[in-house]
Amino acid sequence: MKKKDRQPKQYTRLTHPLVRDANGTLRQATWDEALERAAAGFRRATDTYGPDAFAMLSCARATNEMNYVAQKFTRVVMGTNNVDSCNRTCHAPSVAGLSAAFGSGGGTSSYEEVEHTDLILMWGSNARFAHPIFFHHVLKGIRNGARMYAVDPRRTSTAEWAEGWLGLDVGTDIPPAHAMGREIIHAGLVNRSFVERATTGFAEYAELVEPWTLSAAEKVTGVPAAAIRELAHAYAGAERAQLCWTLGITEHHNGTDNVRALINLSLLTGHVGRYGAGVQPLRGQNNVQGGGDMGAIPNRLPGFQDILDPAARGKFERTWRTVIQPRYGMTLTEMFEAMESRELRAVYCIGENPAQSEADSEQAMRRLAALDHLVVQDIFLTKTAQMADVVLPATAAWAETDGTTTNSERRVQRVRAAVQPPGEAREDIDIICALAQRFGHDWKFADSESVWNELRSLSPDHYGMTYDRLEEHQGLQWPCPDTDRLPSTFLHARLWETDPERRGPAAPFGLVAHDPPVDLTDEDYPLRLTTGRRLDSYNTGVQSGSFASPLRRGEYIELCPEDAAAYGVEVGEEVRVSSRRGAVTAPVWVDAGLRPGLAFMTMHFPDEVDTNQLTIEANCPIAGTAEFKASAIRIEKLVPAWT
């Protein structure tokens, strides 16, 4: 039987503002009416319940300048730090882990360094599908002689290029990392001079990993002890090594601990702070890094300056002529919990689709529906926009807007408008400023460059990045504090300084423990579902689903050949997939890269197969990221009705 194609819903561009009428229907409106309705709802919520009844969801696909203005609107106009973005859904554990170890939340290396390293360790990342541009650099590195290892529950297309694949059980990343650390210590492969000079907590770390023998890790992970030992010696023995990860590490209830466990390996071997040696979280959307850099997060002002720091707050307060609350705002996770408790009443959502991207999507939609006021600013009428009281048509950052974006290697690059937006769609910055004006704030930003210059004046990491310099050098990496010097391609070279004053704070080892997935498998739910991305599709499918693709097959559940045979299903046959939270119907696809007991799905086609009805809202307590990667499920073959 051939597999039935399930093509995604076709979304059309928003071209006019929409407001919800007395009958509950979204109807076309003028900009004045829509902006007045949006502002009135925000004012009503904050006047009645206080400023923290408002929250902003900013956009990881929009420009740095938009994210800067969005967080400024939240803090200056609405008087709260409740601003976050989909960074919380994916890479918040990376930011938290890197910040705890090194003091900043960006990857330490540049893409080009992967071409000139000796070993590439891809952990929890199918970069060939999820980060194809970066993977071109990986392939160049392999052609230049680099060895690559992949640690992943699936034998992905990325793993096919690897010298070794460690196929571990989902949610068991810390045991092999600890076993590698123990083996490196016992084999005498520790970079002692680096550890003694640049780190703290080594003795405690050595004690922590001591129980994790190679055989102990094998029992927990399913990875042969010999494979773990081989990887430990290869990584520690390399002159330069790059350790890269993505959502296979972060989208767990202990995602920050996973990140810390990997960073420990770089500290143990000195594979950080040198050209060709570093740790690199690979970002999936074009400006996830930039959104956080611009302060569209609840605990940091632009340039990752801590809101609790009086000096940092004072600088922004003087420029913005306002008082900033000296406390952290709500994370995206906490926002949805606050919707449930009715503590949060009004949300301004720009370019995000949480109705379909949040774990346990049925619960997420119920919480969104409970809001008093929801304003969505987007380019399509997403599932979230369909629930809104006001819909504001914006421009597409990649084709219709001027500004900058920041990629995974911290490189800020210019983007330029190439086409006119359709209908009455307006630039995001103009919309936000028009709303601010209705609250008495007359922000006279002439263009995106004027926004950027205000940001530069407040963020030392970006001060040296004028538009002219970004043009001249085709992008610059932060930190770039000077206008007359080029920044370094990698971070934390200071750790190699012999002078303690120049070296600065030491990097602490993270003392983290293995904690298995929350959603346990059992007789009723015997399969482990993990989720991820496909090459030609994008997030909830709103953008990538609106054009034809010869690669697209719609959504399906992937099983290994053994499980497909055990359940008596063939490619294309429909099955009911159930978790403890919900159920969906999906056709089967067979993938020999999966091991028995493991299934795989994506969230790219939620209008046809809403995978996030199955996933669990078990969140990392540090970063707030949900455990998308480890849900317990069962499948039942659907018997066709006879007619």
XYZ file of C-alpha atoms in Angstrom:
643
model
C 0.000 0.000 0.000
C 1.298 3.426 -0.880
C 1.458 5.980 1.873
C -1.324 8.560 1.674
C -0.013 12.110 1.306
C -1.345 14.605 3.825
C -0.701 18.050 2.447
C -0.728 20.894 4.977
C -3.292 23.630 5.168
C -2.627 26.447 2.740
C -2.188 29.773 4.524
C -2.683 33.101 2.733
C -0.960 36.355 3.625
C -2.652 38.764 5.968
C -3.210 42.011 4.100
C -5.593 43.984 6.339
C -6.156 44.373 10.088
C -8.851 42.188 11.624
C -10.952 42.651 14.757
C -13.422 40.310 16.403
C -17.019 41.560 16.159
C -19.916 41.087 18.568
C -20.767 37.770 16.917
C -17.275 36.405 17.590
C -16.168 36.641 13.946
C -12.937 38.229 12.748
C -13.747 41.006 10.300
C -11.651 43.484 8.327
C -10.958 46.793 10.052
C -9.028 50.001 9.523
C -5.635 50.416 11.134
C -6.985 53.079 13.473
C -9.772 50.816 14.724
C -7.473 47.828 15.142
C -4.791 49.776 17.001
C -7.364 51.441 19.259
C -8.937 48.057 20.054
C -5.513 46.532 20.757
C -4.425 49.389 23.025
C -7.761 49.522 24.842
C -7.564 45.834 25.727
C -4.022 46.172 27.070
C -4.947 49.268 29.079
C -8.040 47.615 30.523
C -6.047 44.594 31.706
C -3.213 46.562 33.296
C -5.456 49.229 34.843
C -7.521 46.506 36.505
C -4.922 43.899 37.424
C -1.566 45.707 37.258
C 1.271 45.718 34.692
C 2.161 42.061 35.209
C -1.227 41.078 33.787
C 0.353 41.799 30.376
C 2.900 39.684 28.476
C 4.723 39.935 25.159
C 5.702 37.004 22.940
C 8.392 38.303 20.609
C 9.504 36.775 17.320
C 12.671 34.777 16.671
C 12.247 35.199 12.919
C 11.949 38.995 12.990
C 14.863 41.422 13.037
C 16.998 42.467 15.966
C 15.505 45.923 15.671
C 11.958 44.603 15.988
C 12.887 42.520 19.035
C 14.569 45.529 20.629
C 11.462 47.680 20.144
C 9.172 44.847 21.323
C 10.991 44.422 24.624
C 11.194 48.197 25.034
C 7.416 48.407 24.552
C 6.946 45.739 27.225
C 9.209 47.412 29.782
C 8.559 51.084 29.070
C 4.938 51.225 27.909
C 3.442 48.277 29.818
C 5.781 48.442 32.833
C 6.615 44.740 33.079
C 9.455 42.349 32.229
C 7.040 39.687 30.941
C 8.650 39.232 27.523
C 9.882 36.000 25.990
C 10.019 34.109 22.702
C 10.282 30.636 21.199
C 13.899 30.581 22.361
C 12.254 29.210 25.524
C 10.845 26.317 23.496
C 14.192 25.220 22.098
C 17.517 26.705 23.233
C 16.890 28.378 26.602
C 18.844 25.532 28.290
C 21.807 26.335 26.043
C 21.746 29.974 27.136
C 21.379 28.987 30.790
C 24.146 26.387 30.644
C 26.608 28.530 28.724
C 25.921 31.538 30.955
C 26.499 29.469 34.100
C 29.815 28.167 32.776
C 31.222 31.138 30.855
C 29.142 34.192 31.732
C 27.516 34.630 28.305
C 24.847 32.680 26.453
C 26.321 32.429 22.946
C 28.129 29.578 21.258
C 31.876 29.916 21.631
C 32.938 29.192 18.044
C 32.460 30.269 14.432
C 31.186 28.144 11.572
C 34.499 28.319 9.741
C 36.272 26.699 12.690
C 34.433 23.446 11.987
C 36.283 23.344 8.677
C 39.645 23.509 10.494
C 39.153 21.270 13.505
C 40.295 17.701 14.142
C 37.142 16.213 15.638
C 33.446 17.119 15.382
C 31.084 15.716 17.999
C 27.416 16.114 17.001
C 25.295 15.341 20.073
C 21.507 15.210 19.765
C 21.555 16.926 16.387
C 20.476 15.902 12.910
C 22.258 18.943 11.522
C 22.095 17.743 7.932
C 18.300 18.183 8.024
C 17.825 20.809 10.739
C 20.864 23.037 10.001
C 21.847 22.354 6.383
C 23.911 25.525 5.936
C 26.016 24.722 8.980
C 26.340 21.131 7.804
C 28.076 22.333 4.638
C 30.860 23.569 6.926
C 30.856 20.175 8.674
C 31.308 18.404 5.342
C 34.205 20.700 4.482
C 35.758 19.821 7.829
C 35.391 16.111 7.119
C 36.941 16.576 3.686
C 39.805 18.418 5.396
C 40.436 15.390 7.594
C 38.231 15.915 10.658
C 36.707 12.859 12.292
C 33.018 13.081 13.202
C 31.055 11.202 15.850
C 27.288 11.347 16.345
C 25.442 10.709 19.605
C 21.731 10.392 18.878
C 18.883 7.954 19.535
C 18.301 7.772 15.769
C 20.764 6.867 13.075
C 20.018 10.062 11.177
C 21.345 11.284 7.851
C 23.897 13.231 9.895
C 25.045 10.039 11.618
C 25.561 8.444 8.209
C 28.569 10.762 7.763
C 30.020 9.905 11.153
C 32.965 7.663 11.905
C 31.043 6.405 14.921
C 27.382 6.508 15.965
C 26.369 6.107 19.596
C 22.664 5.235 19.530
C 21.630 5.940 23.099
C 18.167 5.657 24.642
C 16.180 8.892 24.696
C 16.805 10.946 27.835
C 20.087 9.269 28.821
C 22.600 11.874 27.628
C 24.190 12.591 31.013
C 25.412 9.014 31.725
C 27.628 8.737 28.609
C 28.931 12.288 29.168
C 29.837 11.373 32.746
C 31.330 8.046 31.655
C 33.443 9.869 29.076
C 34.601 12.276 31.792
C 35.524 9.396 34.112
C 37.401 7.604 31.336
C 39.311 10.774 30.413
C 40.329 11.201 34.055
C 41.364 7.566 34.560
C 43.249 7.442 31.261
C 45.298 10.505 32.177
C 43.906 12.568 29.304
C 42.811 15.591 31.367
C 44.285 18.930 30.281
C 45.641 19.519 33.788
C 47.150 22.943 33.201
C 43.880 24.295 31.766
C 41.745 22.709 34.479
C 43.931 24.073 37.285
C 44.176 27.556 35.780
C 40.755 28.175 34.251
C 38.165 26.035 36.079
C 36.722 25.365 39.503
C 35.074 22.290 41.001
C 37.208 19.622 39.343
C 37.569 17.488 42.485
C 33.816 17.503 43.046
C 33.247 16.668 39.377
C 35.692 13.763 39.519
C 33.858 12.410 42.550
C 30.493 12.850 40.810
C 31.448 10.861 37.697
C 33.372 8.112 39.513
C 30.364 5.724 39.701
C 29.757 6.111 35.976
C 31.963 3.364 34.654
C 31.726 2.466 30.996
C 29.677 -0.617 31.847
C 27.353 1.387 34.124
C 26.683 3.840 31.283
C 26.082 0.969 28.871
C 23.376 -0.478 31.136
C 21.512 2.837 31.255
C 21.993 4.026 27.672
C 22.233 0.876 25.575
C 25.477 2.165 24.032
C 28.333 -0.374 24.101
C 31.023 0.470 26.635
C 33.685 0.158 23.938
C 31.973 2.862 21.846
C 31.860 5.274 24.781
C 35.522 4.605 25.509
C 36.478 5.148 21.870
C 34.674 8.499 21.791
C 36.234 9.609 25.084
C 39.752 8.919 23.813
C 39.055 10.458 20.405
C 37.622 13.651 21.899
C 40.281 14.087 24.581
C 43.103 13.102 22.249
C 42.195 15.543 19.487
C 44.301 18.686 19.204
C 41.116 20.656 18.516
C 37.526 19.486 18.894
C 34.115 21.047 18.300
C 31.148 19.856 20.385
C 27.824 20.785 18.785
C 24.293 20.109 19.995
C 20.705 21.025 19.265
C 17.246 20.170 20.553
C 18.055 16.539 21.250
C 19.945 17.907 24.252
C 17.825 20.898 25.241
C 14.193 19.803 24.839
C 14.153 17.739 28.022
C 12.912 18.371 31.550
C 16.604 18.524 32.528
C 17.852 20.303 29.396
C 20.130 22.726 31.247
C 21.763 19.834 33.102
C 22.346 18.098 29.753
C 24.098 21.205 28.438
C 26.254 21.482 31.558
C 27.283 17.813 31.218
C 28.567 18.472 27.681
C 30.322 21.695 28.663
C 32.114 19.719 31.401
C 33.821 17.662 28.681
C 35.147 20.806 27.005
C 36.507 22.086 30.328
C 38.100 18.749 31.140
C 40.030 18.705 27.852
C 40.593 22.419 27.232
C 38.479 22.305 24.080
C 37.224 25.870 24.452
C 38.680 29.360 24.044
C 40.920 28.388 21.121
C 40.455 28.525 17.354
C 38.907 25.266 16.203
C 37.995 24.170 19.725
C 34.676 25.071 21.314
C 31.065 24.325 22.170
C 28.298 25.306 19.787
C 24.496 25.163 20.174
C 23.013 25.270 16.679
C 20.018 27.591 16.402
C 17.114 26.557 14.212
C 15.464 29.869 13.319
C 17.163 32.813 11.690
C 17.169 35.082 14.759
C 16.730 32.978 17.897
C 20.138 34.190 19.058
C 19.332 37.808 18.218
C 16.016 37.845 20.032
C 17.771 37.002 23.290
C 20.613 39.405 22.530
C 18.073 42.210 22.139
C 16.518 41.600 25.560
C 13.356 39.815 24.405
C 13.726 37.561 27.455
C 12.388 38.109 30.983
C 15.653 38.295 32.931
C 18.042 40.245 30.704
C 18.134 43.677 29.151
C 19.684 44.079 25.667
C 23.237 42.784 25.526
C 22.457 40.120 28.184
C 22.650 42.703 30.979
C 21.034 41.418 34.146
C 17.860 43.233 35.157
C 18.826 42.782 38.815
C 22.012 44.810 38.269
C 21.259 48.404 39.400
C 23.977 49.864 37.165
C 22.572 48.146 34.087
C 19.014 49.165 34.924
C 20.098 52.736 35.594
C 21.680 53.079 32.164
C 18.487 51.981 30.410
C 16.260 54.003 32.720
C 18.152 57.190 31.871
C 17.895 56.568 28.130
C 14.304 55.355 28.194
C 13.172 57.863 30.866
C 11.299 55.246 32.821
C 11.625 52.943 35.824
C 12.347 49.279 35.093
C 10.992 46.711 37.519
C 13.954 45.240 39.472
C 12.687 41.678 39.157
C 12.545 39.001 36.505
C 9.440 38.646 34.385
C 7.600 35.504 33.402
C 9.123 32.959 31.049
C 6.976 31.589 28.239
C 6.281 28.530 30.380
C 5.270 30.654 33.351
C 3.062 32.786 31.106
C 0.960 29.772 30.156
C 0.697 28.725 33.783
C -0.380 32.299 34.629
C -3.068 32.124 31.939
C -4.454 29.091 33.755
C -4.512 30.912 37.110
C -5.874 34.102 35.477
C -2.891 36.075 36.737
C -2.128 36.892 33.088
C -4.967 38.612 31.240
C -3.586 40.170 28.039
C -0.973 38.923 25.557
C 0.670 40.611 22.578
C 1.963 37.821 20.328
C 4.286 38.766 17.460
C 5.182 36.142 14.867
C 4.698 33.118 17.145
C 2.166 30.298 16.960
C 2.030 28.864 20.492
C -1.373 27.295 19.931
C 0.433 24.669 17.884
C 4.066 24.889 18.999
C 3.582 24.402 22.757
C 3.767 20.966 24.357
C 0.328 19.549 25.161
C -1.263 21.777 22.532
C -4.846 21.132 23.653
C -3.986 22.580 27.032
C -2.171 25.524 25.398
C -5.209 26.423 23.287
C -7.498 26.209 26.310
C -5.253 28.626 28.189
C -5.049 31.071 25.280
C -8.828 31.011 25.000
C -9.110 32.047 28.663
C -7.313 35.367 28.067
C -9.306 38.579 28.275
C -7.384 40.078 25.356
C -5.130 38.526 22.711
C -3.449 40.550 19.976
C -1.540 38.699 17.250
C 0.824 40.417 14.833
C 1.839 38.095 11.993
C 2.067 37.529 8.266
C -0.417 34.609 8.195
C -3.676 33.802 9.969
C -2.152 31.124 12.154
C -4.092 28.941 14.586
C -3.113 31.421 17.312
C -4.242 34.384 15.195
C -7.593 32.697 14.642
C -8.111 32.922 18.430
C -7.159 36.614 18.653
C -9.301 39.641 19.430
C -7.161 41.790 17.118
C -4.935 40.660 14.226
C -2.303 43.051 12.850
C -0.768 42.263 9.417
C 3.023 42.590 9.487
C 5.894 42.296 7.024
C 8.088 39.256 6.421
C 11.508 39.925 7.960
C 13.389 38.002 5.293
C 12.060 39.881 2.258
C 10.130 43.006 3.218
C 12.057 44.587 6.096
C 15.330 46.418 6.693
C 17.413 45.581 9.745
C 19.750 42.917 11.107
C 19.652 39.339 12.365
C 22.117 37.289 14.440
C 22.930 33.659 13.696
C 24.274 30.796 15.829
C 27.877 31.978 15.598
C 26.841 35.389 17.004
C 27.265 37.006 13.576
C 25.112 40.097 13.054
C 24.190 40.552 9.400
C 22.153 43.082 7.451
C 18.832 42.204 5.863
C 17.179 44.480 3.330
C 13.707 44.883 1.915
C 13.502 43.352 -1.554
C 9.742 43.579 -2.205
C 6.806 45.640 -1.030
C 4.502 44.061 1.566
C 1.036 43.104 0.321
C -2.082 45.161 0.906
C -2.009 47.262 4.076
C 0.629 45.193 5.880
C 3.042 47.366 7.856
C 6.505 46.891 9.325
C 6.547 45.449 12.826
C 8.440 48.407 14.274
C 5.918 50.872 12.866
C 3.044 48.890 14.380
C 4.635 48.715 17.831
C 5.495 52.410 17.779
C 1.918 53.257 16.734
C 0.644 51.309 19.727
C 3.153 53.011 22.021
C 1.926 56.376 20.795
C -1.570 55.516 22.003
C -0.077 55.236 25.476
C 1.615 58.644 25.202
C 5.083 57.481 24.057
C 6.245 59.243 20.901
C 9.166 57.140 19.679
C 10.650 58.859 16.670
C 12.586 56.057 15.008
C 13.217 57.264 11.472
C 14.277 53.822 10.272
C 15.806 50.535 11.427
C 19.255 52.117 11.672
C 18.033 54.613 14.257
C 16.709 51.710 16.346
C 20.030 49.916 15.976
C 21.992 52.973 17.030
C 19.947 53.267 20.225
C 20.669 49.591 20.931
C 24.387 50.101 20.237
C 24.522 52.952 22.729
C 23.234 50.631 25.456
C 24.884 47.277 24.643
C 28.697 47.186 24.851
C 28.741 43.914 22.890
C 27.203 45.693 19.883
C 28.678 49.181 20.162
C 31.260 48.660 17.401
C 28.703 47.396 14.877
C 27.569 50.360 12.827
C 25.510 49.637 9.744
C 28.441 50.828 7.622
C 30.808 48.347 9.290
C 28.271 45.523 8.965
C 28.068 46.302 5.259
C 31.829 46.574 4.858
C 32.634 43.271 6.576
C 29.475 41.396 5.530
C 28.584 40.918 9.160
C 30.400 41.068 12.506
C 30.340 38.833 15.565
C 29.675 40.001 19.081
C 31.281 40.996 21.346
C 32.340 43.958 19.226
C 32.909 46.840 21.669
C 35.142 48.984 19.423
C 34.521 50.760 16.140
C 38.179 50.538 15.102
C 38.917 46.848 15.773
C 37.479 43.596 14.442
C 36.101 41.118 16.988
C 37.556 37.673 17.613
C 36.007 34.737 15.775
C 35.772 32.749 19.020
C 35.007 33.448 22.671
C 36.755 32.940 26.018
C 40.394 33.101 24.911
C 40.832 34.788 28.292
C 40.673 31.353 29.945
C 44.128 30.612 28.518
C 45.717 33.731 30.026
C 48.371 33.139 32.678
C 47.689 36.474 34.386
C 44.727 35.924 36.766
C 43.457 39.466 36.309
C 43.340 39.130 32.537
C 41.914 35.620 32.784
C 38.881 36.745 34.774
C 36.307 34.434 36.377
C 37.000 30.700 36.252
C 34.563 28.354 34.520
C 32.877 26.027 37.029
C 32.211 22.358 36.344
C 28.499 21.601 36.434
C 27.608 19.037 39.081
C 24.562 17.467 37.438
C 22.907 14.102 37.937
C 21.125 11.749 35.556
C 17.337 12.108 35.709
C 15.319 9.856 33.365
C 12.345 11.081 31.312
C 9.249 12.076 33.263
C 6.785 10.240 31.022
C 7.717 6.625 31.710
C 6.929 3.813 29.301
C 4.921 0.850 30.591
C 2.594 -1.883 29.345
C -0.063 0.653 28.351
C 2.373 3.057 26.664
C 5.307 0.878 25.579
C 6.871 3.069 22.865
C 9.082 6.118 23.288
C 8.154 9.018 20.970
C 10.805 11.579 20.151
C 10.226 14.604 17.922
C 12.326 16.701 15.573
C 12.538 18.441 12.215
C 12.558 17.464 8.577
C 14.664 19.048 5.871
C 12.055 20.861 3.791
C 9.544 21.858 6.477
C 9.532 24.563 9.115
C 8.141 24.588 12.651
C 4.318 24.543 12.618
C 4.207 24.546 8.811
C 2.595 27.947 8.406
C 5.334 29.233 6.099
C 6.799 26.082 4.569
C 3.378 24.484 4.145
C 2.130 27.076 1.679
C 4.077 25.856 -1.325
C 4.447 22.571 -3.164
C 7.497 20.411 -2.450
C 8.554 17.165 -4.136
C 10.095 16.081 -0.814
C 7.037 16.622 1.357
C 4.983 13.608 2.345
C 2.905 15.214 5.074
C 3.125 14.017 8.654
C 3.540 10.375 9.617
C 4.850 8.295 12.461
C 8.181 6.619 11.832
C 8.753 3.118 13.215
C 11.653 0.729 12.877
C 11.081 -2.348 10.651
C 10.854 -4.645 13.692
C 8.120 -2.586 15.384
C 6.181 -2.192 12.143
C 6.213 -5.964 11.723
C 5.243 -6.533 15.368
C 2.219 -4.241 15.017
C 1.360 -5.669 11.591
C 1.442 -2.319 9.809
C 2.923 -1.333 6.482
C 4.014 1.978 5.002
C 0.989 4.199 4.465
C -1.398 2.387 6.775
C -3.164 4.529 9.367
C -2.606 4.052 13.086
C -3.963 5.749 16.167
C -1.137 7.214 18.241
C -2.023 7.849 21.889
C -0.211 9.328 24.877
C -1.435 10.113 28.375
C -2.561 13.540 27.098
C -4.211 12.960 23.750
C -4.357 11.002 20.528
C -3.856 11.574 16.792
C -4.216 9.516 13.653
C -1.217 9.225 11.352
C 0.079 7.029 8.552
C 3.124 4.851 9.112
C 6.581 5.277 7.640
C 9.353 2.751 8.209
C 12.874 3.982 9.002
C 15.743 1.547 9.516
C 17.597 4.286 11.427
C 15.270 3.781 14.407
C 15.812 1.131 17.056
C 13.021 -1.072 18.473
C 10.814 0.795 20.918
C 11.505 4.252 19.429
C 9.126 6.282 17.237
C 9.631 9.658 15.574
C 7.302 12.487 14.509
C 7.506 16.229 13.764
C 5.241 19.206 14.499
C 5.400 20.515 10.926
C 1.821 19.539 9.972
C -0.348 20.255 13.028
C -3.483 20.965 10.985
C -3.398 17.352 9.778
C -1.550 15.555 12.611
C -1.179 17.639 15.782
C 1.851 15.886 17.267
C 1.959 18.266 20.214
C -1.274 16.784 21.518
C 0.990 13.886 22.512
C 3.949 15.723 24.047
C 4.289 16.438 27.750
C 4.585 19.775 29.512
C 7.379 18.641 31.845
C 9.651 21.658 32.041
C 13.292 22.261 32.850
C 13.135 24.124 36.184
C 16.046 26.384 35.200
C 15.206 27.232 31.591
C 11.487 26.446 31.334
C 11.845 24.282 28.203
C 9.431 21.365 27.835
C 10.342 17.716 27.301
C 9.314 17.472 23.648
C 11.825 14.697 23.079
C 10.487 11.988 25.418
C 6.814 11.015 25.444
C 5.398 7.571 26.157
C 2.926 6.390 23.498
C 1.089 3.393 22.135
C -0.119 2.735 18.614
C -3.158 0.839 17.393
C -3.688 -0.276 13.831
C -6.887 1.166 12.398
C -9.093 -1.425 10.763
C -10.891 0.050 7.723
C -14.688 -0.028 7.916
C -16.320 -2.444 5.483
C -19.023 -0.987 3.303
